[in-house]
């Protein structure tokens, strides 16, 4: 019983780490640039969002790397209507 449980746990971890697709840096950078334009427009309407935008811009390099690993879909990022849209693009 324990061996079966351990094996099942191992398989679930192995499949959880599988990436469906890897994207190029150019694809991810362009998609994030597009998404940041939408967020900047959103921040203009809501001054309280400015610190959040600054924090995201500092983490853009990390987000590009995560996108290249397949954790974000560039097509989704390009069409993201703002911050909440970007959060919907994170692959679980």
XYZ file of C-alpha atoms in Angstrom:
92
model
C 0.000 0.000 0.000
C 2.781 2.453 0.932
C 4.700 1.671 -2.252
C 1.620 2.403 -4.347
C 1.040 5.689 -2.535
C 4.675 6.733 -2.957
C 4.588 5.794 -6.642
C 1.378 7.769 -7.171
C 2.887 10.773 -5.413
C 6.009 10.520 -7.570
C 3.946 10.396 -10.768
C 1.829 13.379 -9.759
C 4.964 15.432 -9.019
C 6.560 14.372 -12.279
C 3.516 15.410 -14.311
C 3.103 18.649 -12.356
C 6.568 19.737 -13.459
C 5.979 19.033 -17.149
C 5.834 22.129 -19.311
C 3.501 22.048 -22.269
C 5.525 24.420 -24.462
C 8.676 26.484 -24.251
C 8.621 29.975 -25.752
C 11.401 32.202 -27.091
C 12.647 35.253 -25.265
C 11.396 37.461 -28.102
C 7.868 36.036 -27.859
C 7.758 36.477 -24.111
C 9.342 39.934 -24.079
C 6.935 41.228 -26.730
C 3.942 39.731 -24.921
C 4.952 41.205 -21.561
C 5.622 44.607 -23.125
C 2.103 44.538 -24.542
C 0.668 43.484 -21.193
C 2.569 46.227 -19.368
C 1.072 48.852 -21.700
C -2.384 47.679 -20.611
C -1.336 47.776 -16.952
C 0.083 51.301 -17.352
C -3.245 52.440 -18.782
C -4.989 50.810 -15.835
C -2.590 52.550 -13.407
C -3.346 55.948 -14.937
C -6.972 55.486 -13.897
C -6.054 54.224 -10.435
C -3.115 56.048 -8.793
C -2.947 53.418 -6.036
C -1.805 50.884 -8.633
C 1.465 52.776 -9.328
C 3.534 50.961 -6.642
C 2.255 47.620 -7.904
C 3.204 48.546 -11.460
C 6.700 49.549 -10.319
C 7.105 46.211 -8.558
C 5.997 44.312 -11.646
C 8.411 46.238 -13.855
C 11.276 45.302 -11.550
C 10.260 41.652 -11.851
C 9.812 41.717 -15.628
C 13.059 39.813 -16.271
C 11.903 37.027 -13.954
C 8.509 36.991 -15.681
C 10.198 36.657 -19.088
C 12.187 33.692 -17.775
C 9.029 32.083 -16.389
C 7.271 32.644 -19.704
C 10.163 30.995 -21.544
C 9.775 28.003 -19.212
C 6.117 27.728 -20.210
C 4.573 29.125 -17.027
C 2.838 31.932 -18.959
C 1.206 31.824 -22.381
C 2.456 34.755 -24.517
C -0.763 34.856 -26.524
C -2.740 35.212 -23.335
C -0.404 37.974 -22.107
C -0.805 39.919 -25.357
C -4.570 39.904 -24.933
C -4.560 40.553 -21.190
C -6.730 43.574 -20.389
C -4.653 44.534 -17.365
C -3.332 43.158 -14.122
C -6.172 40.721 -13.517
C -5.801 39.481 -17.076
C -2.143 38.678 -16.512
C -2.964 36.668 -13.417
C -5.307 34.578 -15.556
C -2.420 33.723 -17.888
C -0.440 31.846 -15.242
C -0.412 28.126 -16.016
C -1.091 25.977 -12.983
